[in-house]
Tab-separated table of C-alpha atoms in Angstrom:
chain	number	residue	atom	x	y	z
A	1	MET	CA	0.000	0.000	0.000
A	2	SER	CA	2.859	2.364	0.788
A	3	ALA	CA	4.229	1.762	-2.687
A	4	LEU	CA	0.858	2.714	-4.214
A	5	ARG	CA	0.726	5.819	-2.073
A	6	TYR	CA	4.240	6.768	-3.147
A	7	ALA	CA	3.251	6.324	-6.791
A	8	GLY	CA	0.134	8.435	-6.339
A	9	LEU	CA	-2.238	5.602	-7.150
A	10	ASP	CA	-4.289	5.663	-3.972
A	11	ASP	CA	-5.651	9.181	-4.236
A	12	THR	CA	-8.890	8.238	-5.948
A	13	ASP	CA	-12.111	6.922	-4.513
A	14	SER	CA	-13.022	4.488	-7.282
A	15	GLU	CA	-10.974	1.543	-8.458
A	16	ASP	CA	-11.441	2.656	-12.085
A	17	GLU	CA	-10.766	6.332	-11.464
A	18	LEU	CA	-7.501	7.433	-13.013
A	19	PRO	CA	-4.678	8.854	-10.906
A	20	PRO	CA	-3.454	12.424	-11.540
A	21	GLY	CA	-1.651	12.964	-14.831
A	22	TRP	CA	-3.448	10.138	-16.668
A	23	GLU	CA	-6.002	10.398	-19.444
A	24	GLU	CA	-8.293	7.774	-20.967
A	25	ARG	CA	-8.463	7.622	-24.780
A	26	THR	CA	-9.779	5.320	-27.480
A	27	THR	CA	-8.516	4.087	-30.829
A	28	LYS	CA	-10.543	3.963	-34.028
A	29	ASP	CA	-11.273	0.315	-33.319
A	30	GLY	CA	-12.697	1.115	-29.893
A	31	TRP	CA	-9.799	-0.080	-27.753
A	32	VAL	CA	-9.223	1.980	-24.605
A	33	TYR	CA	-5.684	3.080	-23.847
A	34	TYR	CA	-4.163	5.365	-21.242
A	35	ALA	CA	-1.885	8.362	-21.701
A	36	ASN	CA	0.464	9.563	-18.966
A	37	HIS	CA	1.108	13.255	-19.569
A	38	ASP	CA	3.845	13.446	-16.942
A	39	GLU	CA	5.949	10.618	-18.332
A	40	LEU	CA	4.796	11.066	-21.947
A	41	LYS	CA	3.905	7.417	-22.465
A	42	THR	CA	0.866	5.329	-23.344
A	43	GLN	CA	-0.252	1.846	-22.354
A	44	TRP	CA	-3.167	-0.548	-22.837
A	45	ASP	CA	-3.495	-1.546	-19.171
A	46	HIS	CA	-5.405	0.593	-16.687
A	47	PRO	CA	-2.691	2.131	-14.450
A	48	LYS	CA	-4.446	0.911	-11.291
A	49	THR	CA	-6.387	-2.222	-12.131
A	50	GLY	CA	-4.279	-3.556	-14.982
A	51	LYS	CA	-7.464	-4.315	-16.940
A	52	LYS	CA	-7.841	-3.915	-20.680
A	53	LYS	CA	-11.082	-2.443	-21.963
A	54	ARG	CA	-12.897	-1.403	-25.097
A	55	VAL	CA	-15.955	0.733	-25.666
A	56	ALA	CA	-19.275	-0.985	-26.330
A	57	GLY	CA	-21.883	-0.056	-28.916
A	58	ASP	CA	-22.141	2.690	-31.494
A	59	LEU	CA	-21.702	6.403	-30.982
A	60	PRO	CA	-24.777	8.265	-29.699
A	61	TYR	CA	-27.076	9.841	-32.268
A	62	GLY	CA	-25.558	12.980	-33.753
A	63	TRP	CA	-21.964	12.071	-32.901
A	64	GLU	CA	-19.192	11.366	-35.429
A	65	GLN	CA	-15.597	10.197	-35.084
A	66	GLU	CA	-12.827	12.208	-36.763
A	67	THR	CA	-9.019	12.266	-36.843
A	68	ASP	CA	-6.916	15.421	-36.429
A	69	GLU	CA	-3.716	16.327	-38.274
A	70	ASN	CA	-1.659	14.530	-35.623
A	71	GLY	CA	-3.562	11.277	-36.120
A	72	GLN	CA	-5.447	11.535	-32.823
A	73	VAL	CA	-9.099	10.533	-32.712
A	74	TYR	CA	-11.653	13.152	-31.628
A	75	PHE	CA	-15.445	13.311	-31.604
A	76	VAL	CA	-17.929	15.801	-33.054
A	77	ASP	CA	-21.343	16.392	-31.496
A	78	HIS	CA	-23.321	17.826	-34.424
A	79	ILE	CA	-26.444	18.440	-32.342
A	80	ASN	CA	-24.744	20.595	-29.703
A	81	LYS	CA	-22.047	21.762	-32.125
A	82	ARG	CA	-19.032	20.872	-30.030
A	83	THR	CA	-15.917	18.705	-30.297
A	84	THR	CA	-14.074	16.660	-27.713
A	85	TYR	CA	-11.242	14.161	-27.507
A	86	LEU	CA	-13.230	12.209	-24.936
A	87	ASP	CA	-15.148	9.271	-26.400
A	88	PRO	CA	-18.783	9.638	-25.249
A	89	ARG	CA	-18.978	5.844	-24.912
A	90	LEU	CA	-16.273	5.656	-22.249
A	91	ALA	CA	-18.990	5.422	-19.603
A	92	PHE	CA	-20.014	2.117	-21.162
A	93	THR	CA	-16.708	0.277	-21.497
A	94	VAL	CA	-16.482	-3.473	-21.110
A	95	GLU	CA	-13.574	-5.492	-19.845
A	96	GLU	CA	-11.899	-7.311	-22.702
A	97	THR	CA	-11.101	-10.928	-21.993
A	98	SER	CA	-11.630	-12.763	-25.289
A	99	GLU	CA	-9.181	-10.716	-27.337
A	100	ASN	CA	-5.907	-9.425	-26.026
A	101	PRO	CA	-4.994	-6.022	-27.467
A	102	ASN	CA	-1.385	-6.412	-26.374
A	103	VAL	CA	0.542	-5.735	-29.569
A	104	ARG	CA	3.570	-7.589	-28.245
A	105	GLN	CA	1.795	-10.868	-28.872
A	106	ARG	CA	3.023	-13.321	-31.500
A	107	TYR	CA	0.744	-13.516	-34.507
A	108	ASP	CA	0.246	-16.706	-36.459
A	109	GLY	CA	-1.890	-18.295	-39.156
A	110	SER	CA	-5.000	-18.214	-36.983
A	111	SER	CA	-4.782	-14.482	-36.261
A	112	ALA	CA	-7.647	-12.318	-37.456
A	113	ALA	CA	-7.120	-9.101	-39.363
A	114	MET	CA	-8.310	-6.867	-36.534
A	115	GLU	CA	-5.632	-8.256	-34.231
A	116	ILE	CA	-3.025	-6.817	-36.558
A	117	LEU	CA	-4.749	-3.519	-37.310
A	118	GLN	CA	-6.211	-2.843	-33.874
A	119	GLY	CA	-5.126	0.546	-32.605
A	120	ARG	CA	-3.556	1.513	-35.925
A	121	ASP	CA	-4.233	4.909	-37.442
A	122	LEU	CA	-3.087	5.012	-41.060
A	123	SER	CA	-4.098	8.621	-41.697
A	124	GLY	CA	-1.680	10.283	-44.093
A	125	LYS	CA	-0.457	7.006	-45.572
A	126	VAL	CA	-0.878	6.458	-49.310
A	127	ILE	CA	-1.213	2.813	-50.341
A	128	ILE	CA	-1.649	1.225	-53.774
A	129	VAL	CA	-3.282	-2.217	-53.936
A	130	THR	CA	-3.308	-3.978	-57.297
A	131	GLY	CA	-6.245	-6.238	-58.120
A	132	ALA	CA	-8.302	-4.571	-55.393
A	133	ASN	CA	-11.820	-4.913	-56.815
A	134	SER	CA	-12.352	-8.448	-55.431
A	135	GLY	CA	-10.950	-11.161	-53.209
A	136	ILE	CA	-8.007	-10.534	-50.917
A	137	GLY	CA	-7.214	-7.296	-52.726
A	138	PHE	CA	-10.613	-5.789	-51.959
A	139	GLU	CA	-10.594	-6.898	-48.327
A	140	THR	CA	-7.110	-5.460	-47.918
A	141	ALA	CA	-8.004	-2.127	-49.521
A	142	ARG	CA	-11.234	-1.920	-47.545
A	143	SER	CA	-9.672	-2.478	-44.146
A	144	LEU	CA	-6.744	-0.145	-44.808
A	145	ALA	CA	-9.133	2.596	-45.930
A	146	LEU	CA	-11.340	2.114	-42.879
A	147	HIS	CA	-8.242	2.706	-40.759
A	148	GLY	CA	-7.574	6.075	-42.369
A	149	ALA	CA	-5.219	5.302	-45.255
A	150	HIS	CA	-5.578	6.899	-48.683
A	151	VAL	CA	-5.990	3.766	-50.809
A	152	VAL	CA	-5.697	3.554	-54.590
A	153	LEU	CA	-7.475	0.526	-56.064
A	154	ALA	CA	-5.385	-0.318	-59.130
A	155	CYS	CA	-7.613	-2.533	-61.269
A	156	ARG	CA	-8.029	-3.671	-64.849
A	157	ASN	CA	-11.820	-3.349	-64.865
A	158	GLY	CA	-12.839	0.260	-64.233
A	159	VAL	CA	-16.498	-0.536	-63.580
A	160	ARG	CA	-15.747	-3.162	-60.946
A	161	ALA	CA	-13.121	-0.930	-59.369
A	162	THR	CA	-15.659	1.892	-59.047
A	163	GLU	CA	-18.177	-0.500	-57.503
A	164	ALA	CA	-15.545	-1.602	-54.990
A	165	THR	CA	-14.813	1.988	-53.951
A	166	GLN	CA	-18.517	2.633	-53.491
A	167	LYS	CA	-18.826	-0.376	-51.173
A	168	ILE	CA	-16.062	1.026	-49.000
A	169	LEU	CA	-17.594	4.506	-48.979
A	170	GLU	CA	-20.914	3.006	-47.912
A	171	GLU	CA	-19.190	1.726	-44.775
A	172	TRP	CA	-17.433	5.020	-44.063
A	173	HIS	CA	-18.342	8.020	-46.177
A	174	LYS	CA	-15.075	9.793	-45.352
A	175	ALA	CA	-12.833	6.943	-46.470
A	176	LYS	CA	-10.132	8.087	-48.883
A	177	VAL	CA	-10.431	5.579	-51.710
A	178	GLU	CA	-10.180	5.931	-55.449
A	179	ALA	CA	-9.918	3.691	-58.480
A	180	MET	CA	-7.299	3.873	-61.210
A	181	ILE	CA	-6.970	1.704	-64.305
A	182	LEU	CA	-4.063	-0.740	-64.315
A	183	ASP	CA	-3.920	-3.653	-66.762
A	184	LEU	CA	-0.856	-5.715	-65.918
A	185	SER	CA	-1.190	-7.638	-69.185
A	186	SER	CA	-0.202	-4.439	-71.008
A	187	LEU	CA	3.131	-2.798	-70.257
A	188	ARG	CA	1.819	0.403	-71.824
A	189	SER	CA	-1.053	0.387	-69.333
A	190	VAL	CA	1.431	-0.088	-66.483
A	191	GLN	CA	3.440	2.858	-67.743
A	192	GLN	CA	0.327	5.032	-68.099
A	193	PHE	CA	-0.768	4.160	-64.566
A	194	ALA	CA	2.642	5.062	-63.138
A	195	GLU	CA	2.749	8.346	-65.046
A	196	ALA	CA	-0.771	9.272	-63.921
A	197	PHE	CA	0.054	8.510	-60.287
A	198	LYS	CA	3.337	10.428	-60.340
A	199	ALA	CA	1.621	13.414	-61.959
A	200	ARG	CA	-0.463	13.841	-58.787
A	201	ASN	CA	2.659	14.400	-56.646
A	202	LEU	CA	1.432	12.055	-53.931
A	203	PRO	CA	3.771	10.080	-51.680
A	204	LEU	CA	3.657	6.288	-51.783
A	205	HIS	CA	4.198	4.549	-48.467
A	206	VAL	CA	3.080	1.020	-49.354
A	207	LEU	CA	2.749	-0.753	-52.700
A	208	ILE	CA	0.903	-4.073	-52.420
A	209	CYS	CA	1.434	-6.257	-55.483
A	210	ASN	CA	-1.597	-8.506	-55.155
A	211	ALA	CA	-3.182	-8.959	-58.601
A	212	ALA	CA	-2.802	-12.402	-60.185
A	213	VAL	CA	-4.383	-14.935	-62.514
A	214	PHE	CA	-4.553	-18.678	-61.872
A	215	GLY	CA	-5.402	-21.568	-64.140
A	216	HIS	CA	-5.449	-19.234	-67.125
A	217	PRO	CA	-5.463	-20.882	-70.572
A	218	TRP	CA	-2.400	-20.219	-72.726
A	219	GLN	CA	-2.598	-16.787	-74.252
A	220	LEU	CA	-0.120	-14.126	-75.289
A	221	THR	CA	-0.438	-10.552	-74.068
A	222	VAL	CA	-0.270	-7.530	-76.353
A	223	ASP	CA	3.454	-7.501	-75.538
A	224	GLY	CA	3.903	-11.045	-76.866
A	225	LEU	CA	4.463	-12.727	-73.486
A	226	GLU	CA	2.532	-15.518	-71.783
A	227	THR	CA	-0.288	-13.984	-69.735
A	228	THR	CA	0.264	-15.681	-66.354
A	229	PHE	CA	3.931	-14.701	-66.302
A	230	GLN	CA	3.291	-11.093	-67.285
A	231	VAL	CA	0.276	-10.446	-65.019
A	232	ASN	CA	1.608	-12.223	-61.947
A	233	HIS	CA	5.221	-11.124	-62.138
A	234	LEU	CA	6.494	-9.003	-64.989
A	235	GLY	CA	3.775	-6.345	-64.786
A	236	HIS	CA	4.454	-5.847	-61.079
A	237	PHE	CA	8.212	-5.886	-61.736
A	238	TYR	CA	7.780	-3.031	-64.198
A	239	LEU	CA	5.376	-1.145	-61.928
A	240	VAL	CA	7.827	-1.166	-59.035
A	241	GLN	CA	10.636	0.032	-61.282
A	242	LEU	CA	8.516	2.947	-62.491
A	243	LEU	CA	7.423	3.932	-58.963
A	244	GLN	CA	10.775	3.319	-57.323
A	245	GLY	CA	11.588	7.033	-57.188
A	246	VAL	CA	8.302	7.847	-55.446
A	247	LEU	CA	8.864	5.082	-52.904
A	248	ARG	CA	12.354	6.360	-52.114
A	249	ARG	CA	11.035	9.886	-51.610
A	250	SER	CA	8.325	8.567	-49.253
A	251	THR	CA	10.531	6.687	-46.788
A	252	PRO	CA	9.952	4.749	-44.705
A	253	ALA	CA	8.137	2.832	-47.430
A	254	ARG	CA	7.704	-0.772	-48.403
A	255	VAL	CA	6.656	-3.143	-51.128
A	256	VAL	CA	4.532	-6.184	-50.256
A	257	VAL	CA	4.477	-8.959	-52.852
A	258	VAL	CA	1.706	-11.554	-52.572
A	259	SER	CA	3.334	-14.827	-53.606
A	260	SER	CA	2.320	-18.401	-52.805
A	261	GLU	CA	3.570	-21.540	-51.118
A	262	SER	CA	3.290	-23.155	-54.561
A	263	HIS	CA	6.569	-21.450	-55.529
A	264	ARG	CA	8.226	-24.508	-53.993
A	265	PHE	CA	6.889	-26.858	-56.640
A	266	THR	CA	8.788	-25.644	-59.659
A	267	ASP	CA	12.120	-24.458	-60.953
A	268	ILE	CA	13.189	-21.899	-63.548
A	269	LYS	CA	16.632	-23.244	-64.393
A	270	ASP	CA	17.824	-25.222	-67.375
A	271	SER	CA	19.996	-28.332	-67.169
A	272	SER	CA	23.130	-26.222	-66.688
A	273	GLY	CA	21.648	-24.383	-63.703
A	274	LYS	CA	21.072	-21.084	-65.523
A	275	LEU	CA	17.852	-19.127	-65.795
A	276	ASP	CA	15.786	-20.433	-68.704
A	277	PHE	CA	13.568	-17.663	-70.022
A	278	ARG	CA	11.637	-20.149	-72.144
A	279	LEU	CA	10.276	-21.660	-68.935
A	280	LEU	CA	8.931	-18.287	-67.830
A	281	SER	CA	7.037	-17.490	-71.006
A	282	PRO	CA	6.590	-20.901	-72.655
A	283	ALA	CA	5.182	-21.790	-76.033
A	284	LYS	CA	1.667	-23.241	-76.158
A	285	LYS	CA	2.913	-26.827	-76.516
A	286	ASP	CA	4.974	-26.513	-73.310
A	287	TYR	CA	2.337	-24.716	-71.263
A	288	TRP	CA	0.641	-26.062	-68.136
A	289	ALA	CA	-1.431	-23.526	-66.212
A	290	MET	CA	-0.524	-24.767	-62.731
A	291	LEU	CA	3.191	-24.850	-63.494
A	292	ALA	CA	3.035	-21.376	-65.032
A	293	TYR	CA	1.400	-20.052	-61.855
A	294	ASN	CA	4.038	-21.702	-59.650
A	295	ARG	CA	6.860	-20.222	-61.714
A	296	SER	CA	5.371	-16.760	-61.567
A	297	LYS	CA	5.123	-17.033	-57.758
A	298	HIS	CA	8.748	-18.192	-57.672
A	299	CYS	CA	9.696	-15.068	-59.609
A	300	ASN	CA	7.740	-12.955	-57.106
A	301	ILE	CA	9.937	-14.165	-54.260
A	302	LEU	CA	13.206	-13.733	-56.145
A	303	PHE	CA	12.143	-10.237	-57.124
A	304	SER	CA	11.171	-9.278	-53.571
A	305	ASN	CA	14.496	-10.573	-52.285
A	306	GLU	CA	16.585	-8.614	-54.760
A	307	LEU	CA	14.418	-5.510	-54.449
A	308	ASN	CA	14.969	-5.445	-50.699
A	309	ARG	CA	18.721	-5.872	-51.149
A	310	ARG	CA	18.848	-2.866	-53.435
A	311	LEU	CA	16.368	-0.498	-51.809
A	312	SER	CA	16.503	-1.237	-48.074
A	313	PRO	CA	19.633	0.946	-47.663
A	314	HIS	CA	17.439	3.798	-48.978
A	315	GLY	CA	14.553	3.204	-46.554
A	316	VAL	CA	12.362	1.014	-48.780
A	317	THR	CA	11.907	-2.587	-47.632
A	318	SER	CA	10.294	-5.470	-49.470
A	319	ASN	CA	8.559	-8.581	-48.161
A	320	ALA	CA	6.957	-11.525	-49.952
A	321	LEU	CA	4.122	-13.472	-48.370
A	322	HIS	CA	2.012	-16.583	-48.701
A	323	PRO	CA	-1.565	-15.523	-47.782
A	324	GLY	CA	-2.520	-18.995	-46.599
A	325	ASN	CA	-4.520	-21.863	-48.000
A	326	MET	CA	-7.792	-20.208	-48.798
A	327	MET	CA	-10.389	-20.647	-51.524
A	328	TYR	CA	-12.524	-17.552	-51.026
A	329	SER	CA	-10.772	-15.548	-53.733
A	330	SER	CA	-11.743	-15.403	-57.394
A	331	LEU	CA	-8.495	-16.920	-58.669
A	332	HIS	CA	-10.343	-20.019	-59.851
A	333	ARG	CA	-12.570	-18.136	-62.294
A	334	SER	CA	-10.579	-19.223	-65.378
A	335	TRP	CA	-11.849	-22.838	-65.484
A	336	TRP	CA	-14.955	-24.586	-64.153
A	337	LEU	CA	-12.926	-27.542	-62.824
A	338	TYR	CA	-10.841	-25.267	-60.601
A	339	THR	CA	-14.060	-23.663	-59.370
A	340	LEU	CA	-15.407	-27.091	-58.422
A	341	LEU	CA	-12.192	-28.098	-56.626
A	342	PHE	CA	-12.015	-24.784	-54.774
A	343	SER	CA	-15.642	-25.171	-53.681
A	344	LEU	CA	-15.013	-28.666	-52.298
A	345	ALA	CA	-11.953	-27.480	-50.358
A	346	ARG	CA	-13.527	-24.277	-49.110
A	347	PRO	CA	-14.793	-25.599	-45.720
A	348	PHE	CA	-11.226	-26.522	-44.769
A	349	THR	CA	-9.548	-23.247	-45.698
A	350	LYS	CA	-9.159	-19.747	-44.339
A	351	SER	CA	-11.808	-17.055	-44.352
A	352	MET	CA	-11.098	-13.865	-46.288
A	353	THR	CA	-10.121	-11.957	-43.126
A	354	MET	CA	-7.292	-14.344	-42.300
A	355	PRO	CA	-5.053	-14.265	-45.425
A	356	LYS	CA	-5.143	-10.472	-45.502
A	357	THR	CA	-3.779	-10.557	-41.942
A	358	VAL	CA	-0.370	-11.498	-43.333
A	359	ILE	CA	-0.527	-8.524	-45.702
A	360	TYR	CA	-1.215	-6.166	-42.782
A	361	TYR	CA	1.588	-7.730	-40.788
A	362	CYS	CA	3.999	-7.082	-43.660
A	363	ASN	CA	3.014	-3.450	-44.234
A	364	ARG	CA	2.603	-2.209	-40.673
A	365	GLU	CA	5.115	0.216	-39.194
A	366	GLN	CA	6.326	0.788	-35.671
A	367	PRO	CA	4.280	3.639	-34.167
A	368	PRO	CA	5.961	6.271	-31.988
A	369	THR	CA	4.115	5.503	-28.763
A	370	PHE	CA	3.166	1.822	-28.827
A	371	THR	CA	5.825	-0.849	-28.807
A	372	VAL	CA	5.424	-3.116	-31.828
A	373	PRO	CA	7.913	-5.826	-32.794
A	374	SER	CA	9.868	-4.642	-35.811
A	375	LEU	CA	9.541	-6.523	-39.080
A	376	GLN	CA	12.747	-7.960	-40.468
A	377	SER	CA	13.871	-6.418	-43.742
A	378	TRP	CA	13.282	-9.301	-46.125
A	379	ARG	CA	11.554	-12.567	-45.472
A	380	VAL	CA	8.907	-14.799	-46.951
A	381	TRP	CA	5.971	-14.664	-44.542
A	382	ALA	CA	3.369	-17.397	-44.148
A	383	GLY	CA	0.731	-16.994	-41.462
A	384	CYS	CA	2.684	-14.030	-39.966
A	385	THR	CA	5.641	-16.364	-39.471
A	386	SER	CA	8.967	-16.044	-41.252
A	387	THR	CA	9.801	-19.006	-43.463
A	388	THR	CA	12.386	-19.937	-46.064
A	389	ALA	CA	11.887	-19.686	-49.793
A	390	VAL	CA	13.174	-22.583	-51.816
A	391	GLY	CA	15.954	-21.426	-54.104
A	392	ALA	CA	15.788	-17.796	-52.987
A	393	SER	CA	19.432	-17.793	-52.015
A	394	ARG	CA	20.555	-19.454	-55.245
A	395	HIS	CA	18.858	-17.134	-57.731
A	396	ARG	CA	19.388	-13.410	-57.982
A	397	LEU	CA	17.344	-10.897	-59.937
A	398	PRO	CA	20.171	-9.068	-61.719
A	399	ARG	CA	20.570	-11.991	-64.136
A	400	MET	CA	16.814	-12.187	-64.649
A	401	LYS	CA	16.510	-8.416	-65.022
A	402	HIS	CA	19.166	-8.275	-67.720
A	403	GLN	CA	17.367	-10.982	-69.673
A	404	LEU	CA	14.027	-9.203	-69.341
A	405	LEU	CA	15.295	-5.799	-70.469
A	406	PRO	CA	15.296	-6.655	-74.207
A	407	CYS	CA	11.642	-7.728	-73.899
A	408	GLY	CA	10.260	-4.239	-73.439
A	409	ILE	CA	11.134	-3.240	-69.863
């Protein structure tokens, strides 16, 4: 008791009443945290009881949540025309026991998206997500936008991209989302997208290379390359090269490449151990859709590795990830048999909120006031756990890049 008295924690009548110098605040997700103005620190635990809480229910009628220029949440009472940093729901907090908001926890394949994003305010961050009109891409863009980020949905289909932005705006009318046309099967389209984005003089803090095709029948793009290879890898390769300057001016920044565990089941070398470009963009007689997908995912990892080696000294890191075994995406749309197989496997796979968790884990940053474990510079991440990529140490992108340059890059 004498220790509590010395610390000034016994001056209040109620167990939940805060000691002098402390203030109760909330995050956008409704978690309650505590700010100590004397020591200039924050913590999740109540300074007296050690309990973790979150607010319950919606805001009262006429109230709206906003974020100031410093990223702090405040509340507007439109009826009485006043603003306050005090959440009006703080009188109705509930003790949190089912979910632990302690951000020091270890995340894994069973983590939900909100465990990664809880307490995160992404206001001021500009993020591009390719293939964001459906599947993992849409869920990623949606959740990032709902946490304050300015999200660009880079999609091939303008109509579907616009519909996706409207869905997000229906959830939060002040979300900063927009759609831009990006067709990865056309290098000219990639160039036009990059030029249009750079013309707006926006920073770019995170580039999420998510778009992909799977089980696609053999077809050449307008650039004369096999479609799976160009959409899944080469288009993103070119996009990153074109936006590299913006990323370097926006440090700390990062590139997140959505790969796949299937990269392990292929190789891109010839009998002499050298890169065989014919395997990357094969002729029709040598084409197998599954193998083409695996090779493109292999290229994703090699690219992410080399990109991090080159740009991390300049404040731009790169991570590749396996989103998990999930069948809720639209990757299987190319063939009815894949759709059938995906449907049969669906009950045993991840929900849409779980694979995007790995994406959040790879693009989060360490905030100034909350202690978050730092993300290592380059790794392949599966289920928020670092793993090893087969062949990643044996292949380097410079050789691949030099062979791709004559093909239009």
